[in-house]
Short mmCIF file of C-alpha atoms and ligand atoms in Angstrom, two decimals:
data_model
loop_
_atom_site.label_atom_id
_atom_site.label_comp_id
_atom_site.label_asym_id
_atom_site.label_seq_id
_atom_site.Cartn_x
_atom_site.Cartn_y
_atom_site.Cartn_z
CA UNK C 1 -7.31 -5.90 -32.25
CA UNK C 2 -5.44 -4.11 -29.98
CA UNK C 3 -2.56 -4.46 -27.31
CA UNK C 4 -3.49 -3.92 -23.69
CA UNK C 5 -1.83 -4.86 -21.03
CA UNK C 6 -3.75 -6.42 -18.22
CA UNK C 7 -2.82 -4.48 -15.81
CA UNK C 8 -4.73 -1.12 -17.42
CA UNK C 9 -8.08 -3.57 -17.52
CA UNK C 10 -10.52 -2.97 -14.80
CA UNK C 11 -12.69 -6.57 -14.92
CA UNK C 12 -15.88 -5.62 -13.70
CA UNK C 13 -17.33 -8.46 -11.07
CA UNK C 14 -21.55 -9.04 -10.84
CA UNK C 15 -22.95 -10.30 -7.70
CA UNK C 16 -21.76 -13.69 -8.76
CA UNK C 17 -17.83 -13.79 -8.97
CA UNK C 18 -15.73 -12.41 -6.47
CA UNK C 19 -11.66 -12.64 -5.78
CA UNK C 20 -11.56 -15.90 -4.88
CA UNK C 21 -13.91 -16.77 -7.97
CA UNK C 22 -11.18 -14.97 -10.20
CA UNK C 23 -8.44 -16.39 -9.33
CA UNK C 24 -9.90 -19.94 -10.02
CA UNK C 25 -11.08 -18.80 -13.20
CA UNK C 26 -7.59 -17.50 -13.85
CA UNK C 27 -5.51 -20.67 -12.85
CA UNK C 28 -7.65 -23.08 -14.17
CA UNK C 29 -7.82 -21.85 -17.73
CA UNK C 30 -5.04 -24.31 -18.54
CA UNK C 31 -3.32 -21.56 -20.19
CA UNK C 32 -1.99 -19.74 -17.39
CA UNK C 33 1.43 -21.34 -15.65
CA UNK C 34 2.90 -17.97 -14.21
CA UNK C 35 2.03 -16.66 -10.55
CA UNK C 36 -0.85 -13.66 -10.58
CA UNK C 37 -1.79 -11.41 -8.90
CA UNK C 38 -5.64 -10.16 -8.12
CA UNK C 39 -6.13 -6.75 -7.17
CA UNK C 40 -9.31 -5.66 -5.85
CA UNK C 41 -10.12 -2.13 -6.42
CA UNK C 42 -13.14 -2.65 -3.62
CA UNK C 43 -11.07 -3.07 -1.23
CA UNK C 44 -9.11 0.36 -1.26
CA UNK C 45 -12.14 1.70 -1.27
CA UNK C 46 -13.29 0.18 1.55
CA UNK C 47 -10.26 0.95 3.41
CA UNK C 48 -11.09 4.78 2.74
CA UNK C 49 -14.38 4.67 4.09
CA UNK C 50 -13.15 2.71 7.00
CA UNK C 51 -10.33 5.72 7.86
CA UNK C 52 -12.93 8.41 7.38
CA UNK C 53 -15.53 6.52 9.93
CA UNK C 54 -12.90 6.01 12.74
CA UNK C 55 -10.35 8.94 11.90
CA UNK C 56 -12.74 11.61 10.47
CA UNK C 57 -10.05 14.45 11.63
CA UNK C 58 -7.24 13.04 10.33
CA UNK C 59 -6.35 13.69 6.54
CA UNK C 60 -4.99 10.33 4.90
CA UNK C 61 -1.83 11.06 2.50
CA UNK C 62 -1.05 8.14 1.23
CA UNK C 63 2.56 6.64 1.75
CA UNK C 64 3.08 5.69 -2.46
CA UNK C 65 6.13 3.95 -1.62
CA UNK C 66 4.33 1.39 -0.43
CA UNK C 67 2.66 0.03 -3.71
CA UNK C 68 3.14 2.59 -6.39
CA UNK C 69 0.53 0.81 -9.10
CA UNK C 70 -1.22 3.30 -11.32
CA UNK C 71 -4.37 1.77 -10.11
CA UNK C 72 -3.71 2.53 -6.44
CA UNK C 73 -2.60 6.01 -7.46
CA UNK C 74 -5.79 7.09 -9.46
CA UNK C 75 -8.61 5.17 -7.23
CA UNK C 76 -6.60 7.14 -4.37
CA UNK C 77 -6.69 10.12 -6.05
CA UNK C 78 -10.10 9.52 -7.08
CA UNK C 79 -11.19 9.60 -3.39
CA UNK C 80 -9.15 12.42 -2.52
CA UNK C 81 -6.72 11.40 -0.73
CA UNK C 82 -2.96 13.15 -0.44
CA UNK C 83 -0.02 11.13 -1.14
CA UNK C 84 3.49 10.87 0.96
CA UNK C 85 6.34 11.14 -1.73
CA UNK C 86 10.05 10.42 -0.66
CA UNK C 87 11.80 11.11 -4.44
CA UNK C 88 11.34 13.30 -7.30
CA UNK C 89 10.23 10.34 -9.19
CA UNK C 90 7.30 9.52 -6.74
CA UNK C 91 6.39 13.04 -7.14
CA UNK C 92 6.29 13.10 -10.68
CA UNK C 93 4.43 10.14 -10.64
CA UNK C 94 1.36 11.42 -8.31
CA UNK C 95 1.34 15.13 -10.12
CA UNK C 96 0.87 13.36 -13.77
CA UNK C 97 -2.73 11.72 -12.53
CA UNK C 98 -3.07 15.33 -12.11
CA UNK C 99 -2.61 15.65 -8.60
CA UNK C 100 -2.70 19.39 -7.11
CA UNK C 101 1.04 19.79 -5.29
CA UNK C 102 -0.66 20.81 -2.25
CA UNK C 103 -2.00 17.35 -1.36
CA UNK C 104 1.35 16.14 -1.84
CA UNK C 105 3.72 15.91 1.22
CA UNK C 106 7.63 15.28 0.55
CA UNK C 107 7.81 13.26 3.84
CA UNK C 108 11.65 12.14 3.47
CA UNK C 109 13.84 14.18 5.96
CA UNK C 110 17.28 12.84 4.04
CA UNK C 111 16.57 14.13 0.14
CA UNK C 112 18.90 15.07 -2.90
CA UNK C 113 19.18 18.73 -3.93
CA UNK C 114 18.07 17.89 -7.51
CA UNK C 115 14.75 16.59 -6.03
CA UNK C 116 14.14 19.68 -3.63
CA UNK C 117 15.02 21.39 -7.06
CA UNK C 118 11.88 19.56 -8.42
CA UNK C 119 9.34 20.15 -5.43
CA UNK C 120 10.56 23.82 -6.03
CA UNK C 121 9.81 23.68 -9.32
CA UNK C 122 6.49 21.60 -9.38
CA UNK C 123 5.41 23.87 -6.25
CA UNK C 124 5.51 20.58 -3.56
CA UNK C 125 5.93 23.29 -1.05
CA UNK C 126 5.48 20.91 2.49
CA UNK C 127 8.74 18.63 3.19
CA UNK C 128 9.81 16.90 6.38
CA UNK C 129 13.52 17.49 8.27
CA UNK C 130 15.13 16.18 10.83
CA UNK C 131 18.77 17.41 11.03
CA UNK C 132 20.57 20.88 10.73
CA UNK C 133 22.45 19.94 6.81
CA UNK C 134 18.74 20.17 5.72
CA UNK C 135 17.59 23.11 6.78
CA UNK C 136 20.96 24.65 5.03
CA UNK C 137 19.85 22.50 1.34
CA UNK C 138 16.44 24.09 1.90
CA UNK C 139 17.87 27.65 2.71
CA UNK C 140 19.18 27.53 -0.46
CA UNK C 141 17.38 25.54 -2.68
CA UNK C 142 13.40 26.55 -1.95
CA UNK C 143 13.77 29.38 0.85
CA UNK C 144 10.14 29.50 1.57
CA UNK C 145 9.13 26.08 1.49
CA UNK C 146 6.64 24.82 4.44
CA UNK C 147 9.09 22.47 6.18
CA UNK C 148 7.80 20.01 9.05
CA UNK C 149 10.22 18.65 11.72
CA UNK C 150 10.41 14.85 12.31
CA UNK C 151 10.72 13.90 15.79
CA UNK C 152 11.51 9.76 17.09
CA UNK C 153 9.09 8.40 18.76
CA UNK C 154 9.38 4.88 18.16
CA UNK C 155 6.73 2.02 18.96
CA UNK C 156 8.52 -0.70 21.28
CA UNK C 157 6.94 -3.48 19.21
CA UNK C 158 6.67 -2.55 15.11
CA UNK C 159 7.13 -4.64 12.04
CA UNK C 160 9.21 -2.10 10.62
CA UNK C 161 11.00 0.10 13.41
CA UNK C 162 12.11 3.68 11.68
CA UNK C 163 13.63 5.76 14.04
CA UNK C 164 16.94 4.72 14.10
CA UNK C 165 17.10 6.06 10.88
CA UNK C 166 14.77 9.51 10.80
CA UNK C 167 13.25 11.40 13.58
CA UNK C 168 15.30 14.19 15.99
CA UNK C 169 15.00 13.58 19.73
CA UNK C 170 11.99 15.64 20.63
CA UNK C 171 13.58 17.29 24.07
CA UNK C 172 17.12 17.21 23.04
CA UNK C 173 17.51 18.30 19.33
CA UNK C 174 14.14 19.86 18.39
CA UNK C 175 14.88 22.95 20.26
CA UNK C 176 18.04 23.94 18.75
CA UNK C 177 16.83 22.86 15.20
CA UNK C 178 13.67 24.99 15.06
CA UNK C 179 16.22 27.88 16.69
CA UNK C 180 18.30 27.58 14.04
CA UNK C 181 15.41 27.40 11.21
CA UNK C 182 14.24 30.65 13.09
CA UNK C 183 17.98 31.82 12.64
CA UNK C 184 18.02 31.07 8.66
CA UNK C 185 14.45 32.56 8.32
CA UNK C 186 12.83 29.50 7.81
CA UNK C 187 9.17 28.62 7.37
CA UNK C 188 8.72 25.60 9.71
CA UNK C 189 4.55 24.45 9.90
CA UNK C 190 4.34 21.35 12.24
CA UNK C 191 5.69 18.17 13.19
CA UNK C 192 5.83 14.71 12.19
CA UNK C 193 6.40 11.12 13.51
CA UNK C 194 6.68 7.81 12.43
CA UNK C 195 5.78 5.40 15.13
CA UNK C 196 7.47 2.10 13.18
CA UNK C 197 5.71 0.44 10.00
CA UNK C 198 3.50 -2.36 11.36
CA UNK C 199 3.04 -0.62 14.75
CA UNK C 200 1.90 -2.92 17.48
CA UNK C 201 1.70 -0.68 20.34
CA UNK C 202 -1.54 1.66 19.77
CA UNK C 203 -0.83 3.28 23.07
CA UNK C 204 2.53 4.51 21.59
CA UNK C 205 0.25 7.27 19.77
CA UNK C 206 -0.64 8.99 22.38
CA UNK C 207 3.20 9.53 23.50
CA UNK C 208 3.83 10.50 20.57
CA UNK C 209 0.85 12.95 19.61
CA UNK C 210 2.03 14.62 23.48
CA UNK C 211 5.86 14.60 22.20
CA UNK C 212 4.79 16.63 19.20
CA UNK C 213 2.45 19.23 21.81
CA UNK C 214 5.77 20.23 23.61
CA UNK C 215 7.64 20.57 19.98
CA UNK C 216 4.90 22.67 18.95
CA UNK C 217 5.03 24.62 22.35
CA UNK C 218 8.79 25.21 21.63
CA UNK C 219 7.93 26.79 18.33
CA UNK C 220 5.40 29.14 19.66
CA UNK C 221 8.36 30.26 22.08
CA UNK C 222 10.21 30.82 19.03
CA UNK C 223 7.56 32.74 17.03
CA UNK C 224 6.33 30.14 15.26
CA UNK C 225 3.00 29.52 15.00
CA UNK C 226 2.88 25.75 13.90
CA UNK C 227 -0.83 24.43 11.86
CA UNK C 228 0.26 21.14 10.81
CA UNK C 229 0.63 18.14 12.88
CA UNK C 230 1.47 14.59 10.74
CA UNK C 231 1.25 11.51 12.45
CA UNK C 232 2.73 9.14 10.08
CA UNK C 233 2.02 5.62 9.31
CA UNK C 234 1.82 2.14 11.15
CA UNK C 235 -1.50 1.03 10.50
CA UNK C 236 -2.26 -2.34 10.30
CA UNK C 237 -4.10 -3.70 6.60
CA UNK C 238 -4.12 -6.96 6.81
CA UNK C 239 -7.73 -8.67 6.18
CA UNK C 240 -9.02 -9.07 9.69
CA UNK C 241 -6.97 -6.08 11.32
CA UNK C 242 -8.65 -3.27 12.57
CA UNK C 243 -7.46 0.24 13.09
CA UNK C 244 -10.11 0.95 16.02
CA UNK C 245 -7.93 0.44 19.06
CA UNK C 246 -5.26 2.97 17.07
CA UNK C 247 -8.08 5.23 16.37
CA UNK C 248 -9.45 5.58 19.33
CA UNK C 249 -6.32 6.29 20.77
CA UNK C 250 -5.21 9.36 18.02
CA UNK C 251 -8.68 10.19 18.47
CA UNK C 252 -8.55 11.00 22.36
CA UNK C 253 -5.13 12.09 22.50
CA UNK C 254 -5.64 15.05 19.60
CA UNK C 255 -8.50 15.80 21.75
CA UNK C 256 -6.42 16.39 25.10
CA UNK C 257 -3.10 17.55 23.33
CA UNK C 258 -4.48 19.81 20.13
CA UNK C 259 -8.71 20.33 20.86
CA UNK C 260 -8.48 23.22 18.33
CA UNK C 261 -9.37 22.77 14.55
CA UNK C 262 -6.98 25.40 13.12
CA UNK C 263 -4.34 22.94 13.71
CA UNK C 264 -4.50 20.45 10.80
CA UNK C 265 -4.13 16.98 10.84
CA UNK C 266 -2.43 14.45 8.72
CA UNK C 267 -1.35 10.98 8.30
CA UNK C 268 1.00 8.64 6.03
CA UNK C 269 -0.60 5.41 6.04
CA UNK C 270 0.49 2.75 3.12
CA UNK C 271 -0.10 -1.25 4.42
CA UNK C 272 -3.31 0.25 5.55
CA UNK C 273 -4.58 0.89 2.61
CA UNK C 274 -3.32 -1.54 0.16
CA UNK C 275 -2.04 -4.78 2.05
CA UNK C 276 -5.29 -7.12 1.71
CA UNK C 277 -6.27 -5.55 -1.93
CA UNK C 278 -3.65 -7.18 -3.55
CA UNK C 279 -4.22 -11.44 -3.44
CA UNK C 280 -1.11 -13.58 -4.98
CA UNK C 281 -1.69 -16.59 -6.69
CA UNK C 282 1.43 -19.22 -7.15
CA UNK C 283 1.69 -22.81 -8.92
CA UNK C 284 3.88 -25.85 -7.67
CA UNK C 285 6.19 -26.19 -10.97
CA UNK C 286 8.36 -28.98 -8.47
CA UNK C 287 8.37 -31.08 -5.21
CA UNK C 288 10.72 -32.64 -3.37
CA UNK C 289 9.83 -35.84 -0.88
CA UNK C 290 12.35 -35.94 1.71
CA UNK C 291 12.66 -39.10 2.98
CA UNK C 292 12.95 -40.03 6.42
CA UNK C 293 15.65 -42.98 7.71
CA UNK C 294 12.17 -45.79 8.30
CA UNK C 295 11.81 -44.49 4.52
CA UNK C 296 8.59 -43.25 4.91
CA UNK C 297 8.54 -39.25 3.87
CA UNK C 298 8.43 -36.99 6.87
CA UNK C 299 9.34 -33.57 5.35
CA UNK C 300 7.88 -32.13 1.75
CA UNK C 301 9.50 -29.23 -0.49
CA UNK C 302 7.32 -27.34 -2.73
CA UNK C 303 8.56 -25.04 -5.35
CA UNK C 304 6.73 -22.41 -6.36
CA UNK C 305 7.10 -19.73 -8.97
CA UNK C 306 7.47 -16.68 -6.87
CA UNK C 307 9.77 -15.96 -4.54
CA UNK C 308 12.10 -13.42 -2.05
CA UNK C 309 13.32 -11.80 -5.30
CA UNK C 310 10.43 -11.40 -6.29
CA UNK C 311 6.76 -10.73 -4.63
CA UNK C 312 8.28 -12.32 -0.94
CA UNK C 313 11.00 -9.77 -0.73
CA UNK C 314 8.65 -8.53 1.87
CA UNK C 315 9.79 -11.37 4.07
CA UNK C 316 13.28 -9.62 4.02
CA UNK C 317 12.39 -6.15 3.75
CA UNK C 318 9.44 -6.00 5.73
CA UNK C 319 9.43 -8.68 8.21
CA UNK C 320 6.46 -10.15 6.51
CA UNK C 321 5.25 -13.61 7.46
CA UNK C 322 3.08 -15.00 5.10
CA UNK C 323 0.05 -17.55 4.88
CA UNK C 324 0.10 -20.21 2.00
CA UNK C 325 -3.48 -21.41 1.42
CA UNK C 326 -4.36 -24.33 -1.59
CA UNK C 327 -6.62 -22.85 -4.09
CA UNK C 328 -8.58 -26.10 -4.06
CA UNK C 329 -9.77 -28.16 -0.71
CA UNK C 330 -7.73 -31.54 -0.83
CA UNK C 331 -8.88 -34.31 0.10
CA UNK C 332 -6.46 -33.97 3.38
CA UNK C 333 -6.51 -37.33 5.13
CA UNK C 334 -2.70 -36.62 6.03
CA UNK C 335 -1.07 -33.50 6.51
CA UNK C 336 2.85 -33.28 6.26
CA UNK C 337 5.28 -31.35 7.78
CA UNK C 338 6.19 -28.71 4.59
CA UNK C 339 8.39 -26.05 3.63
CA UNK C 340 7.92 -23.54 0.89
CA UNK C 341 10.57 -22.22 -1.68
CA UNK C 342 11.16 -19.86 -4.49
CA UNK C 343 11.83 -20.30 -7.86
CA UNK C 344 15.55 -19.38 -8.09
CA UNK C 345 18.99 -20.80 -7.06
CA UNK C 346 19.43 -18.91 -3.84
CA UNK C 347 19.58 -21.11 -0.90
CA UNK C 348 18.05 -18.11 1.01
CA UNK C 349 15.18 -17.80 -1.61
CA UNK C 350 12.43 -19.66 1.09
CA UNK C 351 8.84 -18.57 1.09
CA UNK C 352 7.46 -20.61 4.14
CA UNK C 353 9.78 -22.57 6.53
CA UNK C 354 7.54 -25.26 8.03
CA UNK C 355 3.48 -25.44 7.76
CA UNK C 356 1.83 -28.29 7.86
CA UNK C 357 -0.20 -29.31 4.41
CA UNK C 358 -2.67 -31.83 3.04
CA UNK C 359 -0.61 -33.52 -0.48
CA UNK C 360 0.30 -31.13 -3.04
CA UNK C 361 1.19 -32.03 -6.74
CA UNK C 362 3.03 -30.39 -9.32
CA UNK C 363 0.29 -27.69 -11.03
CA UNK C 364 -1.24 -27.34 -8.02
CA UNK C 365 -2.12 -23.87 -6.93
CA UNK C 366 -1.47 -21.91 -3.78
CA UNK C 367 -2.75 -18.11 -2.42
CA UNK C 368 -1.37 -15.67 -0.49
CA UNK C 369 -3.96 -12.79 0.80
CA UNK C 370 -2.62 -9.57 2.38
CA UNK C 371 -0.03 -8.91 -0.99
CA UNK C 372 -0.25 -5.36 -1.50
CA UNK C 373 1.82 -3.81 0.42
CA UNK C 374 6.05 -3.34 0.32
CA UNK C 375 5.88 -6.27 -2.43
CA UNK C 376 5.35 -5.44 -6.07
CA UNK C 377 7.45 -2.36 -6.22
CA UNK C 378 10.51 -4.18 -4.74
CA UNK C 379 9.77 -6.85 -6.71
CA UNK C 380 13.33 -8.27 -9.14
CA UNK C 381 13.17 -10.73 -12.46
CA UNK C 382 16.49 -11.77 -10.66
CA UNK C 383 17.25 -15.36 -12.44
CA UNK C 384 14.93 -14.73 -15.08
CA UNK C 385 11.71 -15.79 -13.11
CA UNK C 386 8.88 -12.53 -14.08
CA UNK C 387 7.45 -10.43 -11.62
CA UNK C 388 3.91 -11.72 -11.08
CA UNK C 389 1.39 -9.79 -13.42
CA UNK C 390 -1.62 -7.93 -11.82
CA UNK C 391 -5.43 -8.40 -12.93
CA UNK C 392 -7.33 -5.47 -11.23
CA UNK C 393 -10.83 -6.22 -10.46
CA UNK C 394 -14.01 -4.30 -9.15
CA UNK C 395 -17.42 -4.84 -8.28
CA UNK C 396 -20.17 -3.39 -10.16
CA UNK C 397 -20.88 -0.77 -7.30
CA UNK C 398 -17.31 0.74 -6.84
CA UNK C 399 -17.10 0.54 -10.71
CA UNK C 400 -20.39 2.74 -10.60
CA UNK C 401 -18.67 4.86 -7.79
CA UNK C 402 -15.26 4.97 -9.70
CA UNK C 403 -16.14 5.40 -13.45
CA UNK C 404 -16.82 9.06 -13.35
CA UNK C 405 -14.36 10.30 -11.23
CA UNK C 406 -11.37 8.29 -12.40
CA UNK C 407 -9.59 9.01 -15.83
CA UNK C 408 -10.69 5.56 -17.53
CA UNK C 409 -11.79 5.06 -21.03
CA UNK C 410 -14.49 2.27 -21.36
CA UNK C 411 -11.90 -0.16 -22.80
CA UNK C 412 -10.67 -0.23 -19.72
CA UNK C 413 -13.73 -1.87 -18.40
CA UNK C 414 -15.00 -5.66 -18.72
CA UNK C 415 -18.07 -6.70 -17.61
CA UNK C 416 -18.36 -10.44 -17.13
CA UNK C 417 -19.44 -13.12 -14.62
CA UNK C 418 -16.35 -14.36 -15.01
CA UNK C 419 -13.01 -12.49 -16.61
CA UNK C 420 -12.68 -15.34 -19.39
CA UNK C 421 -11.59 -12.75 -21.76
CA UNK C 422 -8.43 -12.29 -19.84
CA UNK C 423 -5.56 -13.47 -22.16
CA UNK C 424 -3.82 -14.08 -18.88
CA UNK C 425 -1.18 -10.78 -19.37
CA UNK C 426 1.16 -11.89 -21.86
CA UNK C 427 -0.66 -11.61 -25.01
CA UNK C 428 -3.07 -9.09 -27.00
CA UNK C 429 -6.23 -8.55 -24.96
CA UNK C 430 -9.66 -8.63 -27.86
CA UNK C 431 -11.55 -4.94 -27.55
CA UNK C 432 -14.39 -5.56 -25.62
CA UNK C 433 -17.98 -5.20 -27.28
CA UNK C 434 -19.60 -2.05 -26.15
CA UNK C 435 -22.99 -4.14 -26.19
CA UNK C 436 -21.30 -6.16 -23.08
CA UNK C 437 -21.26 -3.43 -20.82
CA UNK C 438 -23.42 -2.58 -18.20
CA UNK C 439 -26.66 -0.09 -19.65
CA UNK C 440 -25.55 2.38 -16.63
CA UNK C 441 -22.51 3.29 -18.58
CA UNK C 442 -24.35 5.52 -21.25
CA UNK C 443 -26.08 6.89 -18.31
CA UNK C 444 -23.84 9.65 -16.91
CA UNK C 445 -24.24 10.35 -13.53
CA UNK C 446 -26.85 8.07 -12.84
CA UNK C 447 -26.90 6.31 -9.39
CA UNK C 448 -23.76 7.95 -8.59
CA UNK C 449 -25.17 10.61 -5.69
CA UNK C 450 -26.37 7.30 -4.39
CA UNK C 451 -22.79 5.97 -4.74
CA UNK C 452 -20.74 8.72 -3.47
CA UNK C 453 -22.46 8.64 -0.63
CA UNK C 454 -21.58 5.15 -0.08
CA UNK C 455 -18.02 6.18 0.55
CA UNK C 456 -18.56 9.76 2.29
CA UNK C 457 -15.18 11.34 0.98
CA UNK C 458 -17.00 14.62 -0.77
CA UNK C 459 -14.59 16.15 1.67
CA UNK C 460 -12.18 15.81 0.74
CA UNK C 461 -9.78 17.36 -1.81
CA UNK C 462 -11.91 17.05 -5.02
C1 LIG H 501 7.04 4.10 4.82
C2 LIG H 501 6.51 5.38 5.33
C3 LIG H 501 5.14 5.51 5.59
C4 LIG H 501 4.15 4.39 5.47
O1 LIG H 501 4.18 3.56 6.58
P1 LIG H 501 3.10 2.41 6.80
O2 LIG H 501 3.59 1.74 8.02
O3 LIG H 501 3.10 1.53 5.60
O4 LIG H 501 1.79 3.05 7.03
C5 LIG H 501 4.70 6.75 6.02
N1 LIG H 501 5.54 7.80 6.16
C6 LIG H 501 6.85 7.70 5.92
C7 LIG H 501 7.71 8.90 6.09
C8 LIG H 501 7.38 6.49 5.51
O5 LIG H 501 8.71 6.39 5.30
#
């Protein structure tokens, strides 16, 4: 016997079971009363090949603040991607899966002298800045480091807008910062922008991507000669969003503003990549029949056992709004007029204001798609209700594509129709028969030139 927590398990899926199949599996076991998560491992790695078929010149460094889950972290470093890090921590994190520092961008333009003391140290040489009290921290702390200047350019309609926070004014303030880099002998590379997280104004790229031509025009004025150009995040990942009508934009515009490949080019996506991997699973523990004054109920209250402390802190944080779905088709003769609430004692703790659903009972299950990202890492136990564990989940072809180049043992592998053998992730987890697994496994290497090329990110950093 011995103790694993779920969330190190990779449950391998056949052609039979997929998330949905799961996460039935999981809640009607009879055992399991706390809210899940399912994260599907697939799905990141569809999200790469989708990036590389509509971006192909733009490098993906993935935002880790977004969902910083060991699994996201080593499939993503498994394809090769670089990762944005905004704190030592995050750092530290992405250079023990043994990350090279050069595919790691510190992309925070605000950031303690102990942590530029680290990226000295660890040799994170590429950081973002925005404002003059930087470039003195960096003067002193890691003289030649390859600093980028962040420049506002902010989508009119985003999720998430940024730049009232980060970003210099591109006309006004750029100028006289890259002067006075040039002053202190600085080594400034590029530019970077952050449209807003959630962007919904493509077109807003291309103003940007223009805004950054005339920063980079300043610096050759100054002596500069800039190679980097980073064009942040804001891409959509929500399960039917597309990034085409954002690609094609970047696309056109790095054609007109920067044709020539010796300038390199970069992005910081995070929803993109995670948001519809990550599938959350909650159960009614209470309901409340509000009664209407011809005493017939007009208005029902479901509780369930996650909540804005917990995984729906994104519906404070990041503007989320989300999508409750039952687990099992009701019998829905009548729908009601319903609200959705958390499991603690905060009045503002409200999941879903008014939706209109067929009867629920108490035990009854509901699921959230589009989880993964701004959610789990946020995530409190405030009023001692558990963050929601996480059962990761692949299917047999990404396991084939993943389990040579990741840095997994075979016990962290199930193969199943079905994860049965999940104990659910509070309790010890039986080893898992060798004799279960898939033949392929004692066949090194086999398939996989087959399977690589399924993803096309040879590439890439590897
Ligand atoms: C949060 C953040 C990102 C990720 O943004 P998404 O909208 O999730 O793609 C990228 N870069 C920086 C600097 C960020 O702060």
């Amino acid at each position: 016997m011995k103790f694993i927590t779920s969330d190190k398990r990779v449950h391998i899926l056949d052609a039979h079971s997929n998330v949905w199949s799961v996460i039935m599996d999981i809640a009607d076991s009879g055992v399991q009363e706390e809210a899940f998560y399912v994260c599907d491992l697939g799905d990141i790695v569809r999200k790469h090949k989708t990036w590389k078929s509509f971006m192909p010149r733009v490098q993906p460094f993935y935002a880790v603040k977004c969902n910083d889950s060991l699994a996201v972290l080593e499939v993503l470093t498994a394809l090769g991607t670089g990762f944005d890090c905004a704190s030592k921590a995050e750092i530290n994190k992405v250079l023990a899966l043994g990350v090279n520092p050069n595919r790691i961008i510190f992309a925070n333009p605000a950031k303690p002298s102990s942590h530029i003391r680290y990226a000295c140290a660890t040799g994170v040489s590429t950081m973002t800045f925005d404002n003059e009290t930087e470039l003195h921290k960096v003067k002193n702390l890691y003289p030649d480091a390859d600093l980028v200047i962040r420049i506002r350019c902010d989508a009119a309609d985003a999720q998430c807008p940024l730049g009232m926070k980060f970003g210099c004014d591109p006309v006004t303030e750029a100028p006289r910062l890259l002067e006075k880099a040039r002053e202190l002998g600085l080594n400034v590379i590029g530019v970077s922008f952050h449209v807003g997280s959630g962007c919904r104004e493509p077109a807003v790229f291309e103003k940007a991507i223009a805004a950054a031509r005339v920063v980079f025009n300043v610096g050759l004025e100054l002596g500069y000669t800039f190679d980097l150009l980073d064009i942040g995040g804001g891409f959509p990942g929500d399960r039917g969003t597309s990034i085409d009508e954002i690609a094609e934009i970047v696309n056109s515009a790095l054609d007109t503003y920067f044709p020539s490949p010796s300038v390199r080019v970069i992005a910081e996506p995070g929803r993109f990549y995670v948001s519809s991997a990550y599938t959350l699973t909650c159960n009614i523990h209470s309901v409340r029949d509000v009664i209407g004054d011809d005493e017939t109920t007009r208005h029902k209250m479901y509780y369930i056992n996650d909540g804005v402390y917990g995984s729906f802190n994104c519906i404070l944080y990041d503007h989320q709004r989300v999508v409750p779905q039952p687990l099992h088709e009701l019998p829905a003769t009548k729908y009601y007029s319903s609200s959705i609430w958390g499991p603690t004692c905060d009045g503002l703790d409200q999941v879903v204001e008014e939706v209109l659903l067929p009867e629920m009972q108490i035990g009854d299950w509901i699921v959230f798609e589009n989880m993964g990202a701004y959610t789990l890492p946020v995530a409190s136990p405030f009023n001692g209700f558990p963050v929601a564990k996480v059962h990761v989940v692949a299917d047999e072809n990404i396991w084939l594509l993943l389990k040579d180049i990741l840095p997994l043992t075979e016990e962290h592998f199930v193969m199943n129709r079905a994860p049965t053998n999940l104990k659910l992730g509070f309790e010890d987890v039986e080893r898992v028969a060798v004799s279960k697994l898939p033949i392929r496994m004692h066949v090194p290497g086999a398939n996989s030139e087959h399977v690589l090329e399924y993803v096309g990110f040879l590439q890439d950093g590897n």
